[in-house]
Amino acid sequence: MRINKLTDYGIVIAVHIASDGPERLHTAREIAAGTRIPQPTVTRLLKQLARSSILTSTRGASGGYSLAQPPEAISVARLVETLEGPIALTECSGTVCDCALEGDCATEVPWQTISLAVREALDTVTLADMVRPSLTPPLVPLGGIRA
Amino acid sequence: MRINKLTDYGIVIAVHIASDGPERLHTAREIAAGTRIPQPTVTRLLKQLARSSILTSTRGASGGYSLAQPPEAISVARLVETLEGPIALTECSGTVCDCALEGDCATEVPWQTISLAVREALDTVTLADMVRPSLTPPLVPLGGIRA
DNA sequence: GGTAATTTGCACTAAATCAGTCCTATATAA
DNA sequence: TTATATAGGACTGATTTAGTGCAAATTACC
């Protein structure tokens, strides 16, 4: 019931960029120093985020990374899905299920529903919400979960 | 972003009991045969569920396990928390946070909110919902998530 | 009273996953 | 041309997880 540490790092990195000039170019080294995440790891995550068009990269000297969209447009759900694949709490809550349990896999449908609910919860939180949290709404209600 | 396989198994076991006579006594062997989960694993999980009073155990010959409460009263959230600890998507979304990231750990509060939302989503689904899903409400709306 | 069935609790091992590192190629500014 | 960056892939070590095994305690039944 945890997200990967790498995913966590990836989000920290994205938040760092968002909070420190989302359009400015940030190098891997600078981000590593700013977040205290080991640089090779930062490098790897930045590549991954750039490949999925969450960041834009500029190669060469004085290159770096910046957000491809404004922080409000990038949800935590998207970051999680990019960094660790579809949000599915169990193996059988995705599209395929080849488990041998219980023959008819009675729990499959409920898990799909649960996973969807989790996904939508993550979808309501954006990078903008993660930056310097205001401790007041808009974040706290989190989109009306649990009315 | 997955629950443990063991947690998944534990839920399958609970569902199995709930759907096959929640008050009858079920032995570890019988459950292993019914769910096709290896018996030693079943044994371990049953112990764990009994210790947290989700199941009641009867020792000795012709003993076994049964649900301690009706299926409607046992939520998936409770099973998950029993089997793998508090629902916290990141290390820092619980009570303590000794990470060295970002000094002030700006993302901590949002993660607490997210984790709470996930927890409440899991709290609205009970064992009764997992048994032989009806494919019609009450399950599908899932307690009004994402109104 | 003894025996078989069953839960209890702990310790251990093997396997899978994850985090982290390194190297080489490519692109660009100065 | 050189220094600075990103791009991509392969590799390794460590941590976690899944699964197993064994001895003790408890109870039904003969």
mmCIF file of C-alpha atoms (C1' of nucleotides) in Angstrom:
data_model
loop_
_atom_site.group_PDB
_atom_site.id
_atom_site.type_symbol
_atom_site.label_atom_id
_atom_site.label_comp_id
_atom_site.label_asym_id
_atom_site.label_seq_id
_atom_site.Cartn_x
_atom_site.Cartn_y
_atom_site.Cartn_z
ATOM 1 C CA MET A 1 0.000 0.000 0.000
ATOM 2 C CA ARG A 2 2.916 2.288 -0.642
ATOM 3 C CA ILE A 3 3.990 3.994 -3.780
ATOM 4 C CA ASN A 4 7.545 3.195 -4.816
ATOM 5 C CA LYS A 5 10.294 5.277 -3.319
ATOM 6 C CA LEU A 6 11.314 6.153 -6.856
ATOM 7 C CA THR A 7 7.828 7.400 -7.602
ATOM 8 C CA ASP A 8 7.945 9.446 -4.449
ATOM 9 C CA TYR A 9 11.270 10.885 -5.537
ATOM 10 C CA GLY A 10 9.884 11.630 -8.970
ATOM 11 C CA ILE A 11 7.068 13.616 -7.444
ATOM 12 C CA VAL A 12 9.447 15.461 -5.163
ATOM 13 C CA ILE A 13 11.489 16.370 -8.208
ATOM 14 C CA ALA A 14 8.465 17.605 -10.100
ATOM 15 C CA VAL A 15 7.354 19.617 -7.099
ATOM 16 C CA HIS A 16 10.817 21.077 -6.799
ATOM 17 C CA ILE A 17 10.744 22.284 -10.368
ATOM 18 C CA ALA A 18 7.201 23.561 -10.019
ATOM 19 C CA SER A 19 8.063 25.561 -6.943
ATOM 20 C CA ASP A 20 11.298 26.999 -8.223
ATOM 21 C CA GLY A 21 10.529 28.422 -11.604
ATOM 22 C CA PRO A 22 8.499 25.927 -13.623
ATOM 23 C CA GLU A 23 9.667 27.371 -16.906
ATOM 24 C CA ARG A 24 13.299 27.907 -16.045
ATOM 25 C CA LEU A 25 15.723 25.184 -17.035
ATOM 26 C CA HIS A 26 16.872 22.980 -14.193
ATOM 27 C CA THR A 27 19.842 20.664 -14.499
ATOM 28 C CA ALA A 28 19.979 17.232 -12.931
ATOM 29 C CA ARG A 29 22.818 18.365 -10.722
ATOM 30 C CA GLU A 30 20.957 21.357 -9.415
ATOM 31 C CA ILE A 31 17.870 19.278 -8.657
ATOM 32 C CA ALA A 32 19.946 16.635 -6.912
ATOM 33 C CA ALA A 33 21.493 19.294 -4.717
ATOM 34 C CA GLY A 34 18.156 20.920 -4.015
ATOM 35 C CA THR A 35 16.280 17.760 -3.150
ATOM 36 C CA ARG A 36 19.140 15.711 -1.648
ATOM 37 C CA ILE A 37 18.222 12.800 -3.867
ATOM 38 C CA PRO A 38 21.301 11.006 -5.276
ATOM 39 C CA GLN A 39 22.143 12.457 -8.664
ATOM 40 C CA PRO A 40 22.122 9.231 -10.720
ATOM 41 C CA THR A 41 18.632 8.577 -9.447
ATOM 42 C CA VAL A 42 17.569 12.106 -10.269
ATOM 43 C CA THR A 43 18.980 11.680 -13.743
ATOM 44 C CA ARG A 44 17.060 8.510 -14.318
ATOM 45 C CA LEU A 45 13.778 9.957 -13.133
ATOM 46 C CA LEU A 46 14.174 13.123 -15.173
ATOM 47 C CA LYS A 47 14.663 11.056 -18.315
ATOM 48 C CA GLN A 48 11.549 9.101 -17.559
ATOM 49 C CA LEU A 49 9.478 12.198 -16.919
ATOM 50 C CA ALA A 50 10.739 13.807 -20.094
ATOM 51 C CA ARG A 51 9.940 10.749 -22.179
ATOM 52 C CA SER A 52 6.323 10.930 -21.103
ATOM 53 C CA SER A 53 6.128 14.625 -21.863
ATOM 54 C CA ILE A 54 5.630 15.753 -18.309
ATOM 55 C CA LEU A 55 8.909 17.608 -18.593
ATOM 56 C CA THR A 56 10.542 19.116 -21.636
ATOM 57 C CA SER A 57 14.245 18.606 -21.997
ATOM 58 C CA THR A 58 16.861 20.762 -23.628
ATOM 59 C CA ARG A 59 20.077 19.010 -24.493
ATOM 60 C CA GLY A 60 23.570 20.323 -24.631
ATOM 61 C CA ALA A 61 25.435 22.835 -22.554
ATOM 62 C CA SER A 62 23.175 25.105 -20.513
ATOM 63 C CA GLY A 63 20.400 22.641 -21.159
ATOM 64 C CA GLY A 64 18.099 21.163 -18.574
ATOM 65 C CA TYR A 65 14.512 20.329 -17.781
ATOM 66 C CA SER A 66 11.347 22.336 -17.247
ATOM 67 C CA LEU A 67 7.681 21.574 -16.807
ATOM 68 C CA ALA A 68 5.892 20.906 -20.078
ATOM 69 C CA GLN A 69 2.642 22.278 -18.679
ATOM 70 C CA PRO A 70 1.615 24.567 -15.850
ATOM 71 C CA PRO A 71 1.639 22.889 -12.419
ATOM 72 C CA GLU A 72 -2.143 22.997 -12.209
ATOM 73 C CA ALA A 73 -2.362 20.770 -15.276
ATOM 74 C CA ILE A 74 -0.197 17.942 -13.956
ATOM 75 C CA SER A 75 -1.953 15.555 -11.591
ATOM 76 C CA VAL A 76 -0.379 13.218 -9.103
ATOM 77 C CA ALA A 77 -2.237 10.395 -10.806
ATOM 78 C CA ARG A 78 -0.410 11.110 -14.025
ATOM 79 C CA LEU A 79 2.942 11.161 -12.288
ATOM 80 C CA VAL A 80 2.224 7.890 -10.525
ATOM 81 C CA GLU A 81 1.041 6.194 -13.683
ATOM 82 C CA THR A 82 4.049 7.409 -15.598
ATOM 83 C CA LEU A 83 6.530 6.276 -12.994
ATOM 84 C CA GLU A 84 5.062 2.951 -11.967
ATOM 85 C CA GLY A 85 2.363 1.977 -14.398
ATOM 86 C CA PRO A 86 -1.417 1.776 -14.179
ATOM 87 C CA ILE A 87 -2.987 2.259 -10.787
ATOM 88 C CA ALA A 88 -4.268 -1.189 -9.902
ATOM 89 C CA LEU A 89 -4.254 -2.256 -6.301
ATOM 90 C CA THR A 90 -4.251 -5.948 -7.144
ATOM 91 C CA GLU A 91 -3.038 -7.940 -10.098
ATOM 92 C CA CYS A 92 -6.594 -8.722 -11.043
ATOM 93 C CA SER A 93 -7.937 -5.207 -10.958
ATOM 94 C CA GLY A 94 -6.465 -4.280 -14.301
ATOM 95 C CA THR A 95 -7.469 -5.649 -17.647
ATOM 96 C CA VAL A 96 -6.035 -9.121 -17.484
ATOM 97 C CA CYS A 97 -6.326 -11.662 -14.707
ATOM 98 C CA ASP A 98 -4.774 -15.067 -15.003
ATOM 99 C CA CYS A 99 -4.784 -15.937 -11.339
ATOM 100 C CA ALA A 100 -5.757 -19.408 -10.255
ATOM 101 C CA LEU A 101 -7.614 -18.262 -7.185
ATOM 102 C CA GLU A 102 -11.206 -19.099 -6.560
ATOM 103 C CA GLY A 103 -11.995 -20.072 -10.110
ATOM 104 C CA ASP A 104 -14.315 -17.235 -10.839
ATOM 105 C CA CYS A 105 -12.277 -14.584 -9.081
ATOM 106 C CA ALA A 106 -15.234 -13.099 -7.254
ATOM 107 C CA THR A 107 -13.295 -10.158 -5.940
ATOM 108 C CA GLU A 108 -12.167 -8.853 -9.299
ATOM 109 C CA VAL A 109 -14.934 -6.363 -9.907
ATOM 110 C CA PRO A 110 -14.822 -4.744 -6.465
ATOM 111 C CA TRP A 111 -11.086 -4.235 -6.827
ATOM 112 C CA GLN A 112 -11.556 -2.529 -10.150
ATOM 113 C CA THR A 113 -13.988 -0.156 -8.487
ATOM 114 C CA ILE A 114 -11.632 0.487 -5.612
ATOM 115 C CA SER A 115 -8.682 1.096 -7.890
ATOM 116 C CA LEU A 116 -10.728 3.534 -9.920
ATOM 117 C CA ALA A 117 -11.705 5.423 -6.793
ATOM 118 C CA VAL A 118 -8.080 5.668 -5.753
ATOM 119 C CA ARG A 119 -7.086 6.790 -9.192
ATOM 120 C CA GLU A 120 -9.662 9.539 -9.159
ATOM 121 C CA ALA A 121 -8.544 10.646 -5.724
ATOM 122 C CA LEU A 122 -5.010 11.019 -7.045
ATOM 123 C CA ASP A 123 -6.362 12.775 -10.086
ATOM 124 C CA THR A 124 -7.794 15.645 -8.105
ATOM 125 C CA VAL A 125 -4.415 16.627 -6.686
ATOM 126 C CA THR A 126 -2.037 18.546 -8.918
ATOM 127 C CA LEU A 127 1.530 19.707 -8.655
ATOM 128 C CA ALA A 128 0.183 23.135 -7.783
ATOM 129 C CA ASP A 129 -1.470 21.645 -4.715
ATOM 130 C CA MET A 130 1.765 20.008 -3.660
ATOM 131 C CA VAL A 131 3.731 23.238 -3.789
ATOM 132 C CA ARG A 132 3.928 24.936 -0.474
ATOM 133 C CA PRO A 133 0.612 23.633 0.809
ATOM 134 C CA SER A 134 -1.638 26.373 2.015
ATOM 135 C CA LEU A 135 -3.101 24.332 4.858
ATOM 136 C CA THR A 136 -6.413 25.816 3.841
ATOM 137 C CA PRO A 137 -8.675 24.783 0.978
ATOM 138 C CA PRO A 138 -8.648 24.132 -1.982
ATOM 139 C CA LEU A 139 -6.664 21.036 -1.110
ATOM 140 C CA VAL A 140 -8.275 19.827 2.039
ATOM 141 C CA PRO A 141 -11.676 18.837 0.658
ATOM 142 C CA LEU A 142 -9.920 16.915 -2.097
ATOM 143 C CA GLY A 143 -12.687 16.992 -4.600
ATOM 144 C CA GLY A 144 -15.517 15.914 -2.397
ATOM 145 C CA ILE A 145 -14.295 12.443 -1.549
ATOM 146 C CA ARG A 146 -16.427 10.930 1.149
ATOM 147 C CA ALA A 147 -19.006 13.673 0.813
ATOM 148 C CA MET B 1 0.852 1.224 -5.825
ATOM 149 C CA ARG B 2 -0.072 -2.345 -5.163
ATOM 150 C CA ILE B 3 -1.238 -3.989 -2.012
ATOM 151 C CA ASN B 4 0.910 -6.917 -0.922
ATOM 152 C CA LYS B 5 0.157 -10.278 -2.392
ATOM 153 C CA LEU B 6 -0.257 -11.548 1.147
ATOM 154 C CA THR B 7 -2.809 -8.860 1.869
ATOM 155 C CA ASP B 8 -4.608 -9.812 -1.290
ATOM 156 C CA TYR B 9 -4.590 -13.444 -0.179
ATOM 157 C CA GLY B 10 -5.847 -12.444 3.254
ATOM 158 C CA ILE B 11 -8.797 -10.677 1.695
ATOM 159 C CA VAL B 12 -9.500 -13.630 -0.567
ATOM 160 C CA ILE B 13 -9.535 -15.828 2.509
ATOM 161 C CA ALA B 14 -11.898 -13.550 4.370
ATOM 162 C CA VAL B 15 -14.170 -13.389 1.349
ATOM 163 C CA HIS B 16 -14.075 -17.151 1.088
ATOM 164 C CA ILE B 17 -15.259 -17.539 4.664
ATOM 165 C CA ALA B 18 -17.845 -14.811 4.276
ATOM 166 C CA SER B 19 -19.305 -16.440 1.208
ATOM 167 C CA ASP B 20 -19.324 -19.982 2.544
ATOM 168 C CA GLY B 21 -20.978 -19.815 5.920
ATOM 169 C CA PRO B 22 -19.508 -16.925 7.887
ATOM 170 C CA GLU B 23 -20.377 -18.537 11.211
ATOM 171 C CA ARG B 24 -19.385 -22.084 10.386
ATOM 172 C CA LEU B 25 -15.931 -23.177 11.418
ATOM 173 C CA HIS B 26 -13.438 -23.385 8.583
ATOM 174 C CA THR B 27 -10.110 -25.151 8.935
ATOM 175 C CA ALA B 28 -6.915 -23.908 7.384
ATOM 176 C CA ARG B 29 -6.765 -26.985 5.196
ATOM 177 C CA GLU B 30 -10.264 -26.500 3.872
ATOM 178 C CA ILE B 31 -9.614 -22.865 3.057
ATOM 179 C CA ALA B 32 -6.354 -23.703 1.332
ATOM 180 C CA ALA B 33 -8.141 -26.235 -0.831
ATOM 181 C CA GLY B 34 -10.983 -23.834 -1.582
ATOM 182 C CA THR B 35 -8.833 -20.847 -2.473
ATOM 183 C CA ARG B 36 -5.785 -22.651 -3.917
ATOM 184 C CA ILE B 37 -3.499 -20.595 -1.742
ATOM 185 C CA PRO B 38 -0.625 -22.677 -0.283
ATOM 186 C CA GLN B 39 -1.631 -23.999 3.107
ATOM 187 C CA PRO B 40 1.294 -22.629 5.170
ATOM 188 C CA THR B 41 0.473 -19.194 3.846
ATOM 189 C CA VAL B 42 -3.193 -19.642 4.650
ATOM 190 C CA THR B 43 -2.265 -20.719 8.145
ATOM 191 C CA ARG B 44 -0.153 -17.661 8.713
ATOM 192 C CA LEU B 45 -2.782 -15.274 7.484
ATOM 193 C CA LEU B 46 -5.528 -16.896 9.517
ATOM 194 C CA LYS B 47 -3.447 -16.472 12.650
ATOM 195 C CA GLN B 48 -2.936 -12.836 11.872
ATOM 196 C CA LEU B 49 -6.600 -12.215 11.201
ATOM 197 C CA ALA B 50 -7.568 -14.000 14.393
ATOM 198 C CA ARG B 51 -5.141 -11.998 16.491
ATOM 199 C CA SER B 52 -6.756 -8.780 15.358
ATOM 200 C CA SER B 53 -10.222 -10.095 16.109
ATOM 201 C CA ILE B 54 -11.428 -10.130 12.541
ATOM 202 C CA LEU B 55 -11.798 -13.880 12.870
ATOM 203 C CA THR B 56 -12.520 -15.936 15.943
ATOM 204 C CA SER B 57 -10.537 -19.109 16.357
ATOM 205 C CA THR B 58 -11.468 -22.356 18.036
ATOM 206 C CA ARG B 59 -8.556 -24.569 18.936
ATOM 207 C CA GLY B 60 -8.311 -28.306 19.092
ATOM 208 C CA ALA B 61 -9.851 -31.051 17.052
ATOM 209 C CA SER B 62 -12.808 -29.918 14.971
ATOM 210 C CA GLY B 63 -11.726 -26.370 15.615
ATOM 211 C CA GLY B 64 -11.285 -23.692 12.991
ATOM 212 C CA TYR B 65 -11.983 -20.102 12.140
ATOM 213 C CA SER B 66 -15.102 -18.036 11.557
ATOM 214 C CA LEU B 67 -15.891 -14.375 11.077
ATOM 215 C CA ALA B 68 -16.035 -12.424 14.320
ATOM 216 C CA GLN B 69 -18.600 -10.043 12.860
ATOM 217 C CA PRO B 70 -21.094 -10.078 10.008
ATOM 218 C CA PRO B 71 -19.532 -9.446 6.585
ATOM 219 C CA GLU B 72 -21.160 -6.045 6.337
ATOM 220 C CA ALA B 73 -19.234 -4.895 9.387
ATOM 221 C CA ILE B 74 -15.762 -5.753 8.100
ATOM 222 C CA SER B 75 -14.288 -3.203 5.725
ATOM 223 C CA VAL B 76 -11.488 -3.706 3.251
ATOM 224 C CA ALA B 77 -9.677 -0.846 4.950
ATOM 225 C CA ARG B 78 -9.608 -2.769 8.190
ATOM 226 C CA LEU B 79 -8.277 -5.877 6.487
ATOM 227 C CA VAL B 80 -5.563 -3.919 4.733
ATOM 228 C CA GLU B 81 -4.513 -2.125 7.887
ATOM 229 C CA THR B 82 -4.429 -5.345 9.820
ATOM 230 C CA LEU B 83 -2.373 -7.174 7.247
ATOM 231 C CA GLU B 84 0.084 -4.499 6.222
ATOM 232 C CA GLY B 85 -0.141 -1.612 8.651
ATOM 233 C CA PRO B 86 -1.485 1.910 8.387
ATOM 234 C CA ILE B 87 -2.531 3.118 4.970
ATOM 235 C CA ALA B 88 0.109 5.675 4.086
ATOM 236 C CA LEU B 89 1.134 6.057 0.477
ATOM 237 C CA THR B 90 4.499 7.554 1.365
ATOM 238 C CA GLU B 91 6.766 7.233 4.350
ATOM 239 C CA CYS B 92 6.045 10.796 5.302
ATOM 240 C CA SER B 93 2.292 10.610 5.172
ATOM 241 C CA GLY B 94 1.994 8.911 8.513
ATOM 242 C CA THR B 95 2.789 10.378 11.869
ATOM 243 C CA VAL B 96 6.554 10.493 11.767
ATOM 244 C CA CYS B 97 8.767 11.761 8.974
ATOM 245 C CA ASP B 98 12.514 11.764 9.323
ATOM 246 C CA CYS B 99 13.350 12.088 5.666
ATOM 247 C CA ALA B 100 16.133 14.392 4.599
ATOM 248 C CA LEU B 101 14.359 15.627 1.527
ATOM 249 C CA GLU B 102 13.646 19.244 0.870
ATOM 250 C CA GLY B 103 14.198 20.371 4.439
ATOM 251 C CA ASP B 104 10.650 21.334 5.128
ATOM 252 C CA CYS B 105 9.089 18.367 3.333
ATOM 253 C CA ALA B 106 6.556 20.457 1.482
ATOM 254 C CA THR B 107 4.691 17.477 0.144
ATOM 255 C CA GLU B 108 3.919 15.948 3.499
ATOM 256 C CA VAL B 109 0.512 17.488 4.068
ATOM 257 C CA PRO B 110 -0.885 16.729 0.610
ATOM 258 C CA TRP B 111 0.166 13.120 0.994
ATOM 259 C CA GLN B 112 -1.634 12.873 4.291
ATOM 260 C CA THR B 113 -4.752 14.128 2.593
ATOM 261 C CA ILE B 114 -4.356 11.700 -0.276
ATOM 262 C CA SER B 115 -3.752 8.768 2.034
ATOM 263 C CA LEU B 116 -6.824 9.659 4.027
ATOM 264 C CA ALA B 117 -8.903 9.783 0.880
ATOM 265 C CA VAL B 118 -7.652 6.362 -0.143
ATOM 266 C CA ARG B 119 -8.327 5.016 3.300
ATOM 267 C CA GLU B 120 -11.869 6.271 3.227
ATOM 268 C CA ALA B 121 -12.404 4.792 -0.201
ATOM 269 C CA LEU B 122 -11.327 1.404 1.137
ATOM 270 C CA ASP B 123 -13.498 1.949 4.168
ATOM 271 C CA THR B 124 -16.688 2.088 2.159
ATOM 272 C CA VAL B 125 -16.213 -1.410 0.770
ATOM 273 C CA THR B 126 -17.026 -4.341 3.037
ATOM 274 C CA LEU B 127 -16.635 -8.083 2.807
ATOM 275 C CA ALA B 128 -20.306 -8.260 1.929
ATOM 276 C CA ASP B 129 -19.579 -6.157 -1.161
ATOM 277 C CA MET B 130 -16.788 -8.500 -2.183
ATOM 278 C CA VAL B 131 -18.945 -11.594 -2.016
ATOM 279 C CA ARG B 132 -20.415 -12.519 -5.311
ATOM 280 C CA PRO B 133 -20.551 -9.002 -6.669
ATOM 281 C CA SER B 134 -23.968 -8.136 -7.954
ATOM 282 C CA LEU B 135 -22.691 -5.972 -10.814
ATOM 283 C CA THR B 136 -25.466 -3.602 -9.881
ATOM 284 C CA PRO B 137 -25.549 -1.123 -7.033
ATOM 285 C CA PRO B 138 -24.952 -0.921 -4.091
ATOM 286 C CA LEU B 139 -21.293 -1.463 -4.948
ATOM 287 C CA VAL B 140 -20.792 0.496 -8.107
ATOM 288 C CA PRO B 141 -21.335 3.982 -6.712
ATOM 289 C CA LEU B 142 -18.878 3.168 -3.946
ATOM 290 C CA GLY B 143 -20.241 5.524 -1.390
ATOM 291 C CA GLY B 144 -20.388 8.575 -3.542
ATOM 292 C CA ILE B 145 -16.703 8.854 -4.348
ATOM 293 C CA ARG B 146 -16.152 11.445 -7.027
ATOM 294 C CA ALA B 147 -19.703 12.714 -6.608
ATOM 295 C "C1'" DG C 1 -6.221 -41.501 29.454
ATOM 296 C "C1'" DG C 2 -4.441 -41.514 24.933
ATOM 297 C "C1'" DT C 3 -4.558 -40.127 20.119
ATOM 298 C "C1'" DA C 4 -5.486 -37.356 16.281
ATOM 299 C "C1'" DA C 5 -6.725 -32.912 14.647
ATOM 300 C "C1'" DT C 6 -6.129 -28.185 14.952
ATOM 301 C "C1'" DT C 7 -4.455 -23.579 16.227
ATOM 302 C "C1'" DT C 8 -0.195 -20.769 18.080
ATOM 303 C "C1'" DG C 9 4.178 -18.667 17.730
ATOM 304 C "C1'" DC C 10 8.623 -18.189 16.080
ATOM 305 C "C1'" DA C 11 12.534 -18.765 12.955
ATOM 306 C "C1'" DC C 12 14.381 -19.527 8.633
ATOM 307 C "C1'" DT C 13 15.253 -19.591 3.480
ATOM 308 C "C1'" DA C 14 14.623 -18.536 -1.342
ATOM 309 C "C1'" DA C 15 13.030 -15.455 -4.658
ATOM 310 C "C1'" DA C 16 11.544 -11.264 -6.467
ATOM 311 C "C1'" DT C 17 11.671 -6.509 -6.577
ATOM 312 C "C1'" DC C 18 13.698 -2.172 -5.877
ATOM 313 C "C1'" DA C 19 17.119 1.381 -5.413
ATOM 314 C "C1'" DG C 20 21.135 2.881 -6.963
ATOM 315 C "C1'" DT C 21 25.309 3.021 -10.085
ATOM 316 C "C1'" DC C 22 27.975 3.149 -14.281
ATOM 317 C "C1'" DC C 23 29.155 3.591 -19.068
ATOM 318 C "C1'" DT C 24 28.722 5.198 -23.788
ATOM 319 C "C1'" DA C 25 26.485 7.981 -27.225
ATOM 320 C "C1'" DT C 26 24.391 12.322 -28.678
ATOM 321 C "C1'" DA C 27 23.492 17.186 -28.705
ATOM 322 C "C1'" DT C 28 24.526 22.101 -27.905
ATOM 323 C "C1'" DA C 29 26.655 26.570 -26.170
ATOM 324 C "C1'" DA C 30 30.666 29.070 -25.937
ATOM 325 C "C1'" DT D 1 37.110 22.121 -30.208
ATOM 326 C "C1'" DT D 2 35.876 21.620 -25.536
ATOM 327 C "C1'" DA D 3 32.942 21.528 -21.648
ATOM 328 C "C1'" DT D 4 28.338 20.737 -20.247
ATOM 329 C "C1'" DA D 5 24.012 18.330 -20.576
ATOM 330 C "C1'" DT D 6 20.692 14.956 -21.743
ATOM 331 C "C1'" DA D 7 19.534 9.823 -23.764
ATOM 332 C "C1'" DG D 8 19.552 5.121 -23.295
ATOM 333 C "C1'" DG D 9 20.740 0.894 -21.685
ATOM 334 C "C1'" DA D 10 23.066 -2.647 -18.724
ATOM 335 C "C1'" DC D 11 24.533 -4.010 -14.386
ATOM 336 C "C1'" DT D 12 24.935 -4.743 -9.255
ATOM 337 C "C1'" DG D 13 23.840 -4.751 -4.365
ATOM 338 C "C1'" DA D 14 20.464 -4.442 -0.929
ATOM 339 C "C1'" DT D 15 15.969 -4.688 0.859
ATOM 340 C "C1'" DT D 16 11.644 -6.637 1.047
ATOM 341 C "C1'" DT D 17 8.427 -10.223 0.285
ATOM 342 C "C1'" DA D 18 6.618 -14.757 -0.284
ATOM 343 C "C1'" DG D 19 6.784 -19.060 1.164
ATOM 344 C "C1'" DT D 20 8.311 -22.969 4.314
ATOM 345 C "C1'" DG D 21 9.161 -25.577 8.529
ATOM 346 C "C1'" DC D 22 9.074 -26.968 13.244
ATOM 347 C "C1'" DA D 23 7.870 -27.445 18.145
ATOM 348 C "C1'" DA D 24 4.282 -26.305 21.571
ATOM 349 C "C1'" DA D 25 -0.409 -25.801 23.266
ATOM 350 C "C1'" DT D 26 -5.300 -26.982 23.073
ATOM 351 C "C1'" DT D 27 -9.391 -29.729 22.415
ATOM 352 C "C1'" DA D 28 -12.634 -33.509 20.586
ATOM 353 C "C1'" DC D 29 -13.311 -38.112 20.489
ATOM 354 C "C1'" DC D 30 -12.568 -42.871 21.244
#
